[in-house]
mmCIF file of C-alpha atoms in Angstrom:
data_model
loop_
_atom_site.group_PDB
_atom_site.id
_atom_site.type_symbol
_atom_site.label_atom_id
_atom_site.label_comp_id
_atom_site.label_asym_id
_atom_site.label_seq_id
_atom_site.Cartn_x
_atom_site.Cartn_y
_atom_site.Cartn_z
ATOM 1 C CA ALA A 2 -12.522 14.669 51.559
ATOM 2 C CA PRO A 3 -10.801 16.382 48.119
ATOM 3 C CA SER A 4 -9.113 19.562 51.191
ATOM 4 C CA ALA A 5 -7.304 16.481 52.508
ATOM 5 C CA ARG A 6 -5.972 14.762 49.299
ATOM 6 C CA ALA A 7 -4.339 18.035 48.388
ATOM 7 C CA GLU A 8 -2.744 18.258 51.753
ATOM 8 C CA SER A 9 -1.614 14.962 51.405
ATOM 9 C CA THR A 10 2.375 14.838 51.693
ATOM 10 C CA PRO A 11 4.203 11.962 49.229
ATOM 11 C CA GLU A 12 5.202 10.519 52.019
ATOM 12 C CA ASP A 13 1.633 9.965 53.555
ATOM 13 C CA LEU A 14 0.748 8.769 49.741
ATOM 14 C CA PHE A 15 3.851 6.723 49.684
ATOM 15 C CA ARG A 16 2.023 4.848 53.024
ATOM 16 C CA GLN A 17 -1.623 4.567 51.933
ATOM 17 C CA GLY A 18 -0.235 3.051 48.825
ATOM 18 C CA ARG A 19 2.524 0.548 50.687
ATOM 19 C CA GLU A 20 -0.971 -0.146 52.531
ATOM 20 C CA ALA A 21 -3.010 -0.957 49.180
ATOM 21 C CA VAL A 22 -0.378 -3.597 47.996
ATOM 22 C CA GLN A 23 -0.239 -5.510 51.833
ATOM 23 C CA THR A 24 -4.637 -5.711 50.619
ATOM 24 C CA LYS A 25 -3.025 -6.709 47.064
ATOM 25 C CA ASP A 26 -5.831 -3.565 45.624
ATOM 26 C CA TRP A 27 -2.964 -3.111 42.954
ATOM 27 C CA GLN A 28 -5.670 -0.130 40.942
ATOM 28 C CA ARG A 29 -6.092 1.418 44.032
ATOM 29 C CA ALA A 30 -1.913 1.344 44.635
ATOM 30 C CA ARG A 31 -1.064 2.274 41.480
ATOM 31 C CA GLU A 32 -2.846 5.728 42.208
ATOM 32 C CA LEU A 33 -2.220 6.564 45.720
ATOM 33 C CA LEU A 34 1.777 5.832 44.534
ATOM 34 C CA ALA A 35 1.400 7.544 41.025
ATOM 35 C CA ARG A 36 0.478 10.865 42.873
ATOM 36 C CA SER A 37 3.282 9.934 45.521
ATOM 37 C CA TRP A 38 5.661 9.779 42.809
ATOM 38 C CA ALA A 39 4.706 13.023 40.696
ATOM 39 C CA LEU A 40 5.779 14.896 44.123
ATOM 40 C CA LYS A 41 8.937 12.981 45.038
ATOM 41 C CA LYS A 42 10.749 10.836 42.662
ATOM 42 C CA SER A 43 11.922 8.105 44.856
ATOM 43 C CA PHE A 44 13.595 4.536 45.373
ATOM 44 C CA ASP A 45 11.329 3.200 47.181
ATOM 45 C CA THR A 46 7.592 4.886 45.806
ATOM 46 C CA ALA A 47 8.893 3.604 41.942
ATOM 47 C CA ALA A 48 9.572 -0.276 43.594
ATOM 48 C CA LEU A 49 5.987 -0.463 44.370
ATOM 49 C CA LEU A 50 4.453 1.713 41.756
ATOM 50 C CA GLY A 51 6.059 -0.719 39.002
ATOM 51 C CA GLN A 52 5.156 -3.963 40.628
ATOM 52 C CA SER A 53 1.364 -2.607 41.115
ATOM 53 C CA GLU A 54 1.872 -1.084 37.147
ATOM 54 C CA LEU A 55 3.316 -5.280 36.865
ATOM 55 C CA LYS A 56 0.091 -6.563 38.251
ATOM 56 C CA LEU A 57 -2.147 -4.656 36.072
ATOM 57 C CA GLU A 58 -0.168 -5.125 33.279
ATOM 58 C CA LYS A 59 0.979 -1.963 32.480
ATOM 59 C CA PHE A 60 4.051 -3.463 31.833
ATOM 60 C CA ARG A 61 5.409 -0.220 29.703
ATOM 61 C CA ASP A 62 4.875 2.258 32.656
ATOM 62 C CA ALA A 63 5.750 -0.956 34.926
ATOM 63 C CA ALA A 64 9.399 -1.214 33.303
ATOM 64 C CA GLU A 65 10.206 2.718 33.645
ATOM 65 C CA HIS A 66 9.465 2.900 37.268
ATOM 66 C CA LEU A 67 10.824 -1.136 37.937
ATOM 67 C CA ASP A 68 14.475 0.648 35.958
ATOM 68 C CA PHE A 69 14.128 3.521 37.897
ATOM 69 C CA ALA A 70 14.108 1.334 40.944
ATOM 70 C CA VAL A 71 17.384 -0.750 39.760
ATOM 71 C CA ARG A 72 19.056 2.262 38.841
ATOM 72 C CA SER A 73 18.197 4.014 42.373
ATOM 73 C CA PHE A 74 19.039 1.215 44.624
ATOM 74 C CA PRO A 75 20.705 2.070 47.424
ATOM 75 C CA ASN A 76 23.709 0.501 48.774
ATOM 76 C CA LEU A 77 21.641 -0.752 52.282
ATOM 77 C CA GLU A 78 20.265 -3.492 53.701
ATOM 78 C CA PRO A 79 18.354 -5.742 53.702
ATOM 79 C CA SER A 80 19.559 -5.333 49.834
ATOM 80 C CA ALA A 81 20.286 -9.238 48.262
ATOM 81 C CA ASP A 82 17.003 -10.053 48.306
ATOM 82 C CA ALA A 83 15.087 -7.263 47.724
ATOM 83 C CA ARG A 84 17.388 -6.342 45.327
ATOM 84 C CA LYS A 85 16.437 -9.998 43.249
ATOM 85 C CA ARG A 86 12.667 -9.368 43.161
ATOM 86 C CA ILE A 87 12.799 -5.817 41.919
ATOM 87 C CA GLU A 88 15.444 -7.123 39.780
ATOM 88 C CA GLU A 89 13.183 -9.804 38.722
ATOM 89 C CA ALA A 90 9.810 -8.084 38.068
ATOM 90 C CA ALA A 91 12.202 -5.167 35.870
ATOM 91 C CA LYS A 92 13.341 -8.368 33.696
ATOM 92 C CA ARG A 93 9.104 -9.408 33.583
ATOM 93 C CA ALA A 94 7.931 -6.199 32.171
ATOM 94 C CA ARG A 95 11.527 -5.711 29.952
ATOM 95 C CA SER A 96 10.377 -8.865 28.244
ATOM 96 C CA LYS A 97 6.842 -7.172 27.121
ATOM 97 C CA VAL A 98 8.450 -4.084 26.043
ATOM 98 C CA LEU A 99 10.955 -2.373 23.432
ATOM 99 C CA ALA A 100 13.562 -0.871 25.664
ATOM 100 C CA LEU A 101 15.148 1.563 23.477
ATOM 101 C CA ARG A 102 18.792 3.812 24.296
ATOM 102 C CA ILE A 103 18.245 6.951 22.307
ATOM 103 C CA SER A 104 20.966 9.363 21.402
ATOM 104 C CA ALA A 105 21.066 12.747 19.256
ATOM 105 C CA SER A 106 24.026 14.071 17.857
ATOM 106 C CA VAL A 107 23.931 17.999 19.571
ATOM 107 C CA PRO A 108 23.464 18.500 23.036
ATOM 108 C CA GLY A 109 20.477 19.704 24.233
ATOM 109 C CA ALA A 110 18.392 18.509 21.559
ATOM 110 C CA GLU A 111 14.803 17.325 22.545
ATOM 111 C CA ILE A 112 13.459 14.329 21.821
ATOM 112 C CA THR A 113 10.133 13.528 21.662
ATOM 113 C CA VAL A 114 8.505 9.686 21.255
ATOM 114 C CA ASP A 115 5.317 10.102 19.624
ATOM 115 C CA GLY A 116 4.765 14.562 20.041
ATOM 116 C CA SER A 117 5.531 14.101 23.996
ATOM 117 C CA SER A 118 8.718 15.010 25.414
ATOM 118 C CA VAL A 119 11.168 12.549 26.754
ATOM 119 C CA GLY A 120 13.819 15.025 27.919
ATOM 120 C CA ARG A 121 16.800 15.550 26.561
ATOM 121 C CA GLU A 122 19.739 14.961 24.657
ATOM 122 C CA PRO A 123 21.611 13.296 26.549
ATOM 123 C CA LEU A 124 18.990 10.864 27.612
ATOM 124 C CA ASP A 125 20.292 8.676 30.840
ATOM 125 C CA ALA A 126 17.988 5.641 31.039
ATOM 126 C CA GLU A 127 16.377 3.450 27.835
ATOM 127 C CA VAL A 128 12.751 4.841 26.827
ATOM 128 C CA PHE A 129 10.979 2.247 26.811
ATOM 129 C CA LEU A 130 7.611 1.072 24.476
ATOM 130 C CA GLU A 131 4.787 -0.328 23.648
ATOM 131 C CA PRO A 132 4.881 -2.981 20.750
ATOM 132 C CA GLY A 133 3.830 -1.619 17.699
ATOM 133 C CA LYS A 134 5.266 1.933 15.369
ATOM 134 C CA HIS A 135 6.589 5.064 16.961
ATOM 135 C CA GLN A 136 7.552 8.314 15.970
ATOM 136 C CA VAL A 137 10.905 9.147 17.341
ATOM 137 C CA LYS A 138 12.586 12.866 17.300
ATOM 138 C CA ALA A 139 14.707 15.008 18.323
ATOM 139 C CA ALA A 140 14.257 18.706 17.451
ATOM 140 C CA LEU A 141 16.909 21.770 18.480
ATOM 141 C CA ASP A 142 16.666 25.676 17.247
ATOM 142 C CA GLY A 143 19.252 26.415 14.842
ATOM 143 C CA TYR A 144 19.066 22.732 13.332
ATOM 144 C CA ASP A 145 16.271 21.121 11.279
ATOM 145 C CA ALA A 146 14.446 18.230 13.231
ATOM 146 C CA ALA A 147 15.608 14.411 13.114
ATOM 147 C CA ASP A 148 13.155 11.798 13.055
ATOM 148 C CA ARG A 149 12.853 8.291 12.668
ATOM 149 C CA GLU A 150 10.207 5.121 12.668
ATOM 150 C CA VAL A 151 10.864 2.681 15.080
ATOM 151 C CA GLU A 152 9.398 -0.577 14.880
ATOM 152 C CA ALA A 153 8.913 -1.690 18.446
ATOM 153 C CA LYS A 154 9.233 -5.454 19.251
ATOM 154 C CA ALA A 155 8.782 -7.077 22.893
ATOM 155 C CA GLY A 156 11.563 -8.588 24.308
ATOM 156 C CA ARG A 157 13.744 -6.010 22.468
ATOM 157 C CA ALA A 158 16.813 -3.700 23.202
ATOM 158 C CA GLU A 159 17.713 -1.655 20.377
ATOM 159 C CA ARG A 160 19.872 2.021 20.195
ATOM 160 C CA ILE A 161 19.450 5.034 17.869
ATOM 161 C CA GLU A 162 21.252 7.774 16.758
ATOM 162 C CA LEU A 163 19.714 11.035 15.609
ATOM 163 C CA LYS A 164 21.674 12.858 13.634
ATOM 164 C CA LEU A 165 20.682 16.725 13.010
ATOM 165 C CA ASP A 166 22.041 19.359 10.147
ATOM 166 C CA ARG A 167 22.787 22.937 11.124
ATOM 167 C CA GLN A 168 20.725 24.973 9.762
ATOM 168 C CA PRO A 169 22.402 26.892 6.496
ATOM 169 C CA THR A 170 22.468 30.398 7.437
ATOM 170 C CA PRO A 171 20.784 32.436 4.927
ATOM 171 C CA PRO A 172 22.108 34.757 2.182
ATOM 172 C CA GLY A 173 23.440 38.154 2.762
ATOM 173 C CA ALA A 174 22.312 37.417 7.137
ATOM 174 C CA SER A 175 26.305 37.200 8.386
ATOM 175 C CA ALA A 176 27.170 40.796 6.484
ATOM 176 C CA PRO A 177 27.505 43.865 7.445
ATOM 177 C CA ALA A 178 25.845 46.409 7.695
ATOM 178 C CA ALA A 179 27.218 49.608 4.986
ATOM 179 C CA ALA A 180 29.278 51.650 6.322
ATOM 180 C CA VAL A 181 27.581 55.319 7.840
ATOM 181 C CA PRO A 182 30.451 58.463 7.055
ATOM 182 C CA SER A 183 31.858 59.536 10.332
ATOM 183 C CA GLY A 184 31.782 63.038 9.582
ATOM 184 C CA PRO A 185 29.563 65.685 7.825
ATOM 185 C CA THR A 186 27.723 64.916 4.691
ATOM 186 C CA VAL A 187 28.799 66.947 1.579
ATOM 187 C CA GLY A 188 25.554 69.709 0.617
ATOM 188 C CA ALA A 189 25.532 72.253 -2.198
ATOM 189 C CA ALA A 190 27.928 73.014 -4.335
ATOM 190 C CA GLY A 191 27.845 77.145 -2.145
ATOM 191 C CA ASP A 192 28.973 74.324 0.650
ATOM 192 C CA ARG A 193 32.012 73.554 -0.527
ATOM 193 C CA PRO A 194 35.297 74.939 0.739
ATOM 194 C CA PRO A 195 36.702 76.764 -1.444
ATOM 195 C CA THR A 196 39.511 75.380 -3.951
ATOM 196 C CA ALA A 197 42.858 76.961 -4.042
ATOM 197 C CA PRO A 198 44.044 79.100 -6.666
ATOM 198 C CA SER A 199 45.847 78.008 -9.990
ATOM 199 C CA GLY A 200 49.371 78.710 -10.349
#
């Protein structure tokens, strides 16, 4: 029922997704695990979600989630065999996409790929791109945006830096305001104080 789905916790969704993985229902596994991931980003969810996406040949998404699983792998048993399996799956996914490390010259700049935000400088992970041309852009208020077209090739790893230039200050924008007299203004001639007599 819709109400039951709405009340599902990340743990419930993960458990159902894991059961779907065990029965090799990859599409259902991906749907359930993606919902769990949207609610709670954890190592085990990323690992199973990435493996499901790899089976469905969703290589970009698989590379992203398996990369997260490798980077956040807990130092707990069973570690050696499980880590090896995840690393091998991540390697297969990466062989189908470009792994791009993006940096910008100004901290806090928002970085977008093909119009979708991937985070702000500094990014903590690589961005994975399907083969083909992509537009990468960095923008921040007060700076001219920097963009670059990237030709993504499968199995490659590249690094780019986007340099943002500060926008020039408009002429007169920082000029001090005109001084305003603090004393009484001088009115008509008859309001002037008398001058001392000559001689």
